[in-house]
JSON list of C-alpha atoms in Angstrom, two decimals:
[
{"chain": "A", "resi": 1, "resn": "MET", "atom": "CA", "xyz": [93.48, 125.38, 144.29]},
{"chain": "A", "resi": 2, "resn": "SER", "atom": "CA", "xyz": [90.67, 122.16, 145.13]},
{"chain": "A", "resi": 3, "resn": "LEU", "atom": "CA", "xyz": [87.44, 123.63, 145.51]},
{"chain": "A", "resi": 4, "resn": "PHE", "atom": "CA", "xyz": [87.54, 123.17, 149.19]},
{"chain": "A", "resi": 5, "resn": "LEU", "atom": "CA", "xyz": [89.80, 124.77, 150.29]},
{"chain": "A", "resi": 6, "resn": "GLN", "atom": "CA", "xyz": [89.31, 127.90, 148.04]},
{"chain": "A", "resi": 7, "resn": "SER", "atom": "CA", "xyz": [85.77, 128.15, 149.83]},
{"chain": "A", "resi": 8, "resn": "PHE", "atom": "CA", "xyz": [87.72, 127.35, 153.01]},
{"chain": "A", "resi": 9, "resn": "ALA", "atom": "CA", "xyz": [90.12, 130.87, 152.27]},
{"chain": "A", "resi": 10, "resn": "GLN", "atom": "CA", "xyz": [87.29, 132.77, 151.02]},
{"chain": "A", "resi": 11, "resn": "ARG", "atom": "CA", "xyz": [85.06, 132.31, 154.03]},
{"chain": "A", "resi": 12, "resn": "PHE", "atom": "CA", "xyz": [87.84, 132.38, 156.46]},
{"chain": "A", "resi": 13, "resn": "SER", "atom": "CA", "xyz": [89.11, 135.61, 155.08]},
{"chain": "A", "resi": 14, "resn": "THR", "atom": "CA", "xyz": [85.91, 137.05, 156.14]},
{"chain": "A", "resi": 15, "resn": "LEU", "atom": "CA", "xyz": [85.79, 136.13, 159.75]},
{"chain": "A", "resi": 16, "resn": "ASP", "atom": "CA", "xyz": [86.18, 139.39, 162.74]},
{"chain": "A", "resi": 17, "resn": "ALA", "atom": "CA", "xyz": [84.88, 139.80, 165.86]},
{"chain": "A", "resi": 18, "resn": "GLY", "atom": "CA", "xyz": [81.08, 140.50, 164.90]},
{"chain": "A", "resi": 19, "resn": "CYS", "atom": "CA", "xyz": [80.71, 137.04, 162.98]},
{"chain": "A", "resi": 20, "resn": "LEU", "atom": "CA", "xyz": [82.65, 134.41, 165.09]},
{"chain": "A", "resi": 21, "resn": "GLU", "atom": "CA", "xyz": [79.75, 132.37, 164.36]},
{"chain": "A", "resi": 22, "resn": "LYS", "atom": "CA", "xyz": [80.80, 131.45, 161.08]},
{"chain": "A", "resi": 23, "resn": "LEU", "atom": "CA", "xyz": [83.30, 129.16, 163.06]},
{"chain": "A", "resi": 24, "resn": "GLU", "atom": "CA", "xyz": [80.78, 126.55, 163.09]},
{"chain": "A", "resi": 25, "resn": "ALA", "atom": "CA", "xyz": [80.25, 126.04, 159.26]},
{"chain": "A", "resi": 26, "resn": "LEU", "atom": "CA", "xyz": [84.26, 126.24, 158.82]},
{"chain": "A", "resi": 27, "resn": "TYR", "atom": "CA", "xyz": [85.30, 123.36, 161.91]},
{"chain": "A", "resi": 28, "resn": "SER", "atom": "CA", "xyz": [83.72, 120.46, 163.32]},
{"chain": "A", "resi": 29, "resn": "PRO", "atom": "CA", "xyz": [82.93, 120.23, 166.65]},
{"chain": "A", "resi": 30, "resn": "ASP", "atom": "CA", "xyz": [85.97, 118.35, 167.64]},
{"chain": "A", "resi": 31, "resn": "ILE", "atom": "CA", "xyz": [88.54, 120.68, 165.98]},
{"chain": "A", "resi": 32, "resn": "ALA", "atom": "CA", "xyz": [92.08, 120.54, 167.29]},
{"chain": "A", "resi": 33, "resn": "PHE", "atom": "CA", "xyz": [94.15, 123.69, 166.36]},
{"chain": "A", "resi": 34, "resn": "ARG", "atom": "CA", "xyz": [97.73, 124.43, 165.97]},
{"chain": "A", "resi": 35, "resn": "ASP", "atom": "CA", "xyz": [100.17, 127.00, 165.93]},
{"chain": "A", "resi": 36, "resn": "PRO", "atom": "CA", "xyz": [103.50, 128.26, 167.43]},
{"chain": "A", "resi": 37, "resn": "LEU", "atom": "CA", "xyz": [102.35, 129.45, 170.31]},
{"chain": "A", "resi": 38, "resn": "HIS", "atom": "CA", "xyz": [98.65, 127.90, 171.15]},
{"chain": "A", "resi": 39, "resn": "GLN", "atom": "CA", "xyz": [97.35, 124.31, 171.16]},
{"chain": "A", "resi": 40, "resn": "ILE", "atom": "CA", "xyz": [93.60, 124.44, 171.10]},
{"chain": "A", "resi": 41, "resn": "HIS", "atom": "CA", "xyz": [91.03, 121.50, 170.81]},
{"chain": "A", "resi": 42, "resn": "GLY", "atom": "CA", "xyz": [87.05, 122.04, 170.55]},
{"chain": "A", "resi": 43, "resn": "LEU", "atom": "CA", "xyz": [85.06, 124.64, 168.34]},
{"chain": "A", "resi": 44, "resn": "PRO", "atom": "CA", "xyz": [84.17, 126.58, 171.85]},
{"chain": "A", "resi": 45, "resn": "ALA", "atom": "CA", "xyz": [87.71, 126.94, 172.61]},
{"chain": "A", "resi": 46, "resn": "LEU", "atom": "CA", "xyz": [88.25, 127.83, 169.02]},
{"chain": "A", "resi": 47, "resn": "GLN", "atom": "CA", "xyz": [85.71, 130.56, 169.31]},
{"chain": "A", "resi": 48, "resn": "ALA", "atom": "CA", "xyz": [87.34, 132.24, 172.69]},
{"chain": "A", "resi": 49, "resn": "TYR", "atom": "CA", "xyz": [90.54, 132.22, 171.34]},
{"chain": "A", "resi": 50, "resn": "PHE", "atom": "CA", "xyz": [89.26, 134.11, 168.06]},
{"chain": "A", "resi": 51, "resn": "ALA", "atom": "CA", "xyz": [87.28, 136.29, 169.98]},
{"chain": "A", "resi": 52, "resn": "LYS", "atom": "CA", "xyz": [90.63, 137.63, 172.14]},
{"chain": "A", "resi": 53, "resn": "LEU", "atom": "CA", "xyz": [92.73, 137.37, 169.26]},
{"chain": "A", "resi": 54, "resn": "TYR", "atom": "CA", "xyz": [90.25, 140.35, 167.36]},
{"chain": "A", "resi": 55, "resn": "ALA", "atom": "CA", "xyz": [89.86, 141.95, 170.55]},
{"chain": "A", "resi": 56, "resn": "ASN", "atom": "CA", "xyz": [93.55, 142.77, 170.51]},
{"chain": "A", "resi": 57, "resn": "VAL", "atom": "CA", "xyz": [94.23, 143.14, 167.10]},
{"chain": "A", "resi": 58, "resn": "GLN", "atom": "CA", "xyz": [92.64, 146.00, 164.36]},
{"chain": "A", "resi": 59, "resn": "ASP", "atom": "CA", "xyz": [93.13, 145.91, 160.88]},
{"chain": "A", "resi": 60, "resn": "VAL", "atom": "CA", "xyz": [93.05, 141.73, 159.88]},
{"chain": "A", "resi": 61, "resn": "ARG", "atom": "CA", "xyz": [93.17, 141.12, 156.38]},
{"chain": "A", "resi": 62, "resn": "TYR", "atom": "CA", "xyz": [94.66, 137.36, 155.04]},
{"chain": "A", "resi": 63, "resn": "ASP", "atom": "CA", "xyz": [96.26, 137.03, 151.75]},
{"chain": "A", "resi": 64, "resn": "PHE", "atom": "CA", "xyz": [95.83, 133.62, 150.32]},
{"chain": "A", "resi": 65, "resn": "HIS", "atom": "CA", "xyz": [98.37, 133.53, 147.87]},
{"chain": "A", "resi": 66, "resn": "ASP", "atom": "CA", "xyz": [98.14, 129.06, 147.12]},
{"chain": "A", "resi": 67, "resn": "ALA", "atom": "CA", "xyz": [96.88, 126.10, 147.53]},
{"chain": "A", "resi": 68, "resn": "ASP", "atom": "CA", "xyz": [97.90, 122.45, 147.16]},
{"chain": "A", "resi": 69, "resn": "GLU", "atom": "CA", "xyz": [95.42, 119.31, 148.08]},
{"chain": "A", "resi": 70, "resn": "ALA", "atom": "CA", "xyz": [98.15, 117.02, 148.88]},
{"chain": "A", "resi": 71, "resn": "ALA", "atom": "CA", "xyz": [95.19, 114.02, 149.28]},
{"chain": "A", "resi": 72, "resn": "PRO", "atom": "CA", "xyz": [91.72, 114.15, 149.01]},
{"chain": "A", "resi": 73, "resn": "GLY", "atom": "CA", "xyz": [90.56, 116.06, 152.47]},
{"chain": "A", "resi": 74, "resn": "ARG", "atom": "CA", "xyz": [94.06, 117.31, 152.97]},
{"chain": "A", "resi": 75, "resn": "GLY", "atom": "CA", "xyz": [95.96, 120.26, 151.89]},
{"chain": "A", "resi": 76, "resn": "TYR", "atom": "CA", "xyz": [97.78, 123.39, 152.39]},
{"chain": "A", "resi": 77, "resn": "LEU", "atom": "CA", "xyz": [97.15, 127.21, 151.99]},
{"chain": "A", "resi": 78, "resn": "ARG", "atom": "CA", "xyz": [99.71, 129.75, 152.16]},
{"chain": "A", "resi": 79, "resn": "TRP", "atom": "CA", "xyz": [99.06, 133.07, 153.09]},
{"chain": "A", "resi": 80, "resn": "THR", "atom": "CA", "xyz": [99.81, 136.45, 154.57]},
{"chain": "A", "resi": 81, "resn": "LEU", "atom": "CA", "xyz": [98.40, 138.29, 157.48]},
{"chain": "A", "resi": 82, "resn": "HIS", "atom": "CA", "xyz": [98.31, 141.44, 158.11]},
{"chain": "A", "resi": 83, "resn": "PHE", "atom": "CA", "xyz": [97.58, 143.58, 161.36]},
{"chain": "A", "resi": 84, "resn": "ARG", "atom": "CA", "xyz": [98.46, 145.60, 163.58]},
{"chain": "A", "resi": 85, "resn": "HIS", "atom": "CA", "xyz": [98.68, 145.75, 167.08]},
{"chain": "A", "resi": 86, "resn": "PRO", "atom": "CA", "xyz": [98.63, 148.26, 169.74]},
{"chain": "A", "resi": 87, "resn": "ARG", "atom": "CA", "xyz": [101.63, 146.96, 171.87]},
{"chain": "A", "resi": 88, "resn": "LEU", "atom": "CA", "xyz": [103.84, 145.66, 168.57]},
{"chain": "A", "resi": 89, "resn": "ALA", "atom": "CA", "xyz": [105.73, 147.60, 166.04]},
{"chain": "A", "resi": 90, "resn": "GLY", "atom": "CA", "xyz": [104.64, 150.60, 167.51]},
{"chain": "A", "resi": 91, "resn": "GLY", "atom": "CA", "xyz": [100.66, 150.11, 166.64]},
{"chain": "A", "resi": 92, "resn": "GLY", "atom": "CA", "xyz": [102.60, 149.91, 162.51]},
{"chain": "A", "resi": 93, "resn": "LEU", "atom": "CA", "xyz": [101.37, 147.25, 160.37]},
{"chain": "A", "resi": 94, "resn": "ILE", "atom": "CA", "xyz": [102.61, 143.38, 160.38]},
{"chain": "A", "resi": 95, "resn": "SER", "atom": "CA", "xyz": [103.05, 141.57, 157.90]},
{"chain": "A", "resi": 96, "resn": "LEU", "atom": "CA", "xyz": [103.33, 137.77, 158.31]},
{"chain": "A", "resi": 97, "resn": "GLU", "atom": "CA", "xyz": [104.13, 134.82, 155.99]},
{"chain": "A", "resi": 98, "resn": "GLY", "atom": "CA", "xyz": [102.85, 131.80, 156.82]},
{"chain": "A", "resi": 99, "resn": "CYS", "atom": "CA", "xyz": [101.25, 127.91, 156.13]},
{"chain": "A", "resi": 100, "resn": "SER", "atom": "CA", "xyz": [98.39, 125.88, 157.10]},
{"chain": "A", "resi": 101, "resn": "HIS", "atom": "CA", "xyz": [97.70, 122.92, 157.15]},
{"chain": "A", "resi": 102, "resn": "LEU", "atom": "CA", "xyz": [94.00, 121.16, 157.34]},
{"chain": "A", "resi": 103, "resn": "CYS", "atom": "CA", "xyz": [92.35, 118.01, 157.07]},
{"chain": "A", "resi": 104, "resn": "TRP", "atom": "CA", "xyz": [88.87, 117.80, 156.59]},
{"chain": "A", "resi": 105, "resn": "THR", "atom": "CA", "xyz": [85.80, 115.36, 155.60]},
{"chain": "A", "resi": 106, "resn": "ASP", "atom": "CA", "xyz": [82.54, 117.99, 155.58]},
{"chain": "A", "resi": 107, "resn": "ARG", "atom": "CA", "xyz": [84.48, 120.46, 157.85]},
{"chain": "A", "resi": 108, "resn": "VAL", "atom": "CA", "xyz": [88.12, 121.24, 158.93]},
{"chain": "A", "resi": 109, "resn": "HIS", "atom": "CA", "xyz": [88.92, 118.93, 162.61]},
{"chain": "A", "resi": 110, "resn": "LEU", "atom": "CA", "xyz": [92.53, 120.02, 161.83]},
{"chain": "A", "resi": 111, "resn": "HIS", "atom": "CA", "xyz": [93.99, 123.07, 161.56]},
{"chain": "A", "resi": 112, "resn": "GLN", "atom": "CA", "xyz": [97.90, 123.30, 161.70]},
{"chain": "A", "resi": 113, "resn": "ASP", "atom": "CA", "xyz": [99.76, 127.08, 161.09]},
{"chain": "A", "resi": 114, "resn": "TYR", "atom": "CA", "xyz": [103.51, 127.20, 160.22]},
{"chain": "A", "resi": 115, "resn": "PHE", "atom": "CA", "xyz": [104.73, 130.84, 160.50]},
{"chain": "A", "resi": 116, "resn": "ASP", "atom": "CA", "xyz": [108.19, 132.57, 162.36]},
{"chain": "A", "resi": 117, "resn": "ALA", "atom": "CA", "xyz": [107.36, 133.01, 165.89]},
{"chain": "A", "resi": 118, "resn": "GLY", "atom": "CA", "xyz": [109.83, 135.67, 166.73]},
{"chain": "A", "resi": 119, "resn": "ALA", "atom": "CA", "xyz": [108.43, 137.74, 163.67]},
{"chain": "A", "resi": 120, "resn": "LEU", "atom": "CA", "xyz": [105.30, 138.00, 164.93]},
{"chain": "A", "resi": 121, "resn": "LEU", "atom": "CA", "xyz": [106.25, 138.57, 168.56]},
{"chain": "A", "resi": 122, "resn": "TYR", "atom": "CA", "xyz": [109.63, 139.34, 169.65]},
{"chain": "A", "resi": 123, "resn": "GLU", "atom": "CA", "xyz": [110.74, 141.40, 166.32]},
{"chain": "A", "resi": 124, "resn": "GLN", "atom": "CA", "xyz": [107.71, 143.65, 167.02]},
{"chain": "A", "resi": 125, "resn": "VAL", "atom": "CA", "xyz": [109.16, 144.65, 170.67]},
{"chain": "A", "resi": 126, "resn": "PRO", "atom": "CA", "xyz": [110.95, 147.64, 170.54]},
{"chain": "A", "resi": 127, "resn": "VAL", "atom": "CA", "xyz": [114.70, 146.31, 172.42]},
{"chain": "A", "resi": 128, "resn": "LEU", "atom": "CA", "xyz": [114.09, 142.51, 172.10]},
{"chain": "A", "resi": 129, "resn": "GLY", "atom": "CA", "xyz": [113.30, 143.07, 168.38]},
{"chain": "A", "resi": 130, "resn": "SER", "atom": "CA", "xyz": [116.59, 145.25, 167.62]},
{"chain": "A", "resi": 131, "resn": "VAL", "atom": "CA", "xyz": [118.59, 142.10, 169.50]},
{"chain": "A", "resi": 132, "resn": "VAL", "atom": "CA", "xyz": [116.76, 139.69, 167.56]},
{"chain": "A", "resi": 133, "resn": "GLY", "atom": "CA", "xyz": [117.48, 141.52, 164.34]},
{"chain": "A", "resi": 134, "resn": "TRP", "atom": "CA", "xyz": [121.03, 141.44, 164.73]},
{"chain": "A", "resi": 135, "resn": "LEU", "atom": "CA", "xyz": [121.03, 137.93, 165.71]},
{"chain": "A", "resi": 136, "resn": "LYS", "atom": "CA", "xyz": [119.88, 137.03, 162.54]},
{"chain": "A", "resi": 137, "resn": "GLY", "atom": "CA", "xyz": [121.96, 139.00, 160.83]},
{"chain": "A", "resi": 138, "resn": "ARG", "atom": "CA", "xyz": [124.93, 136.98, 162.30]},
{"chain": "A", "resi": 139, "resn": "LEU", "atom": "CA", "xyz": [123.40, 133.59, 161.58]},
{"chain": "A", "resi": 140, "resn": "ALA", "atom": "CA", "xyz": [123.09, 134.80, 158.04]}
]
């Protein structure tokens, strides 16, 4: 794992609602952040997104599995996110596999997350989750 990616993963995993000022050390002011559900531009918008995220979830933990620096200043982190949300999965623990593509100079200026949005949301809602699970079984 590259030194930059290792440091980023370690610092990112310590984030919580009480220390979002740490985002300034990780991300450039012009950060572009994308995932299957959001597109965010600029550090203030990213800080607001994380504040809302951490206000609605409990027991947030990232396990980083591996990383690959594809080229200087560009790489990938593979992770599992573990969290609880009072309105998803009956408040039980949810684990989500994903991967982050990062581009950086001294700080990250592009962060794109890849994960199954259905596994994150739709499969965790009681009635809809059953339907999605049934469809996945039929398509497999």
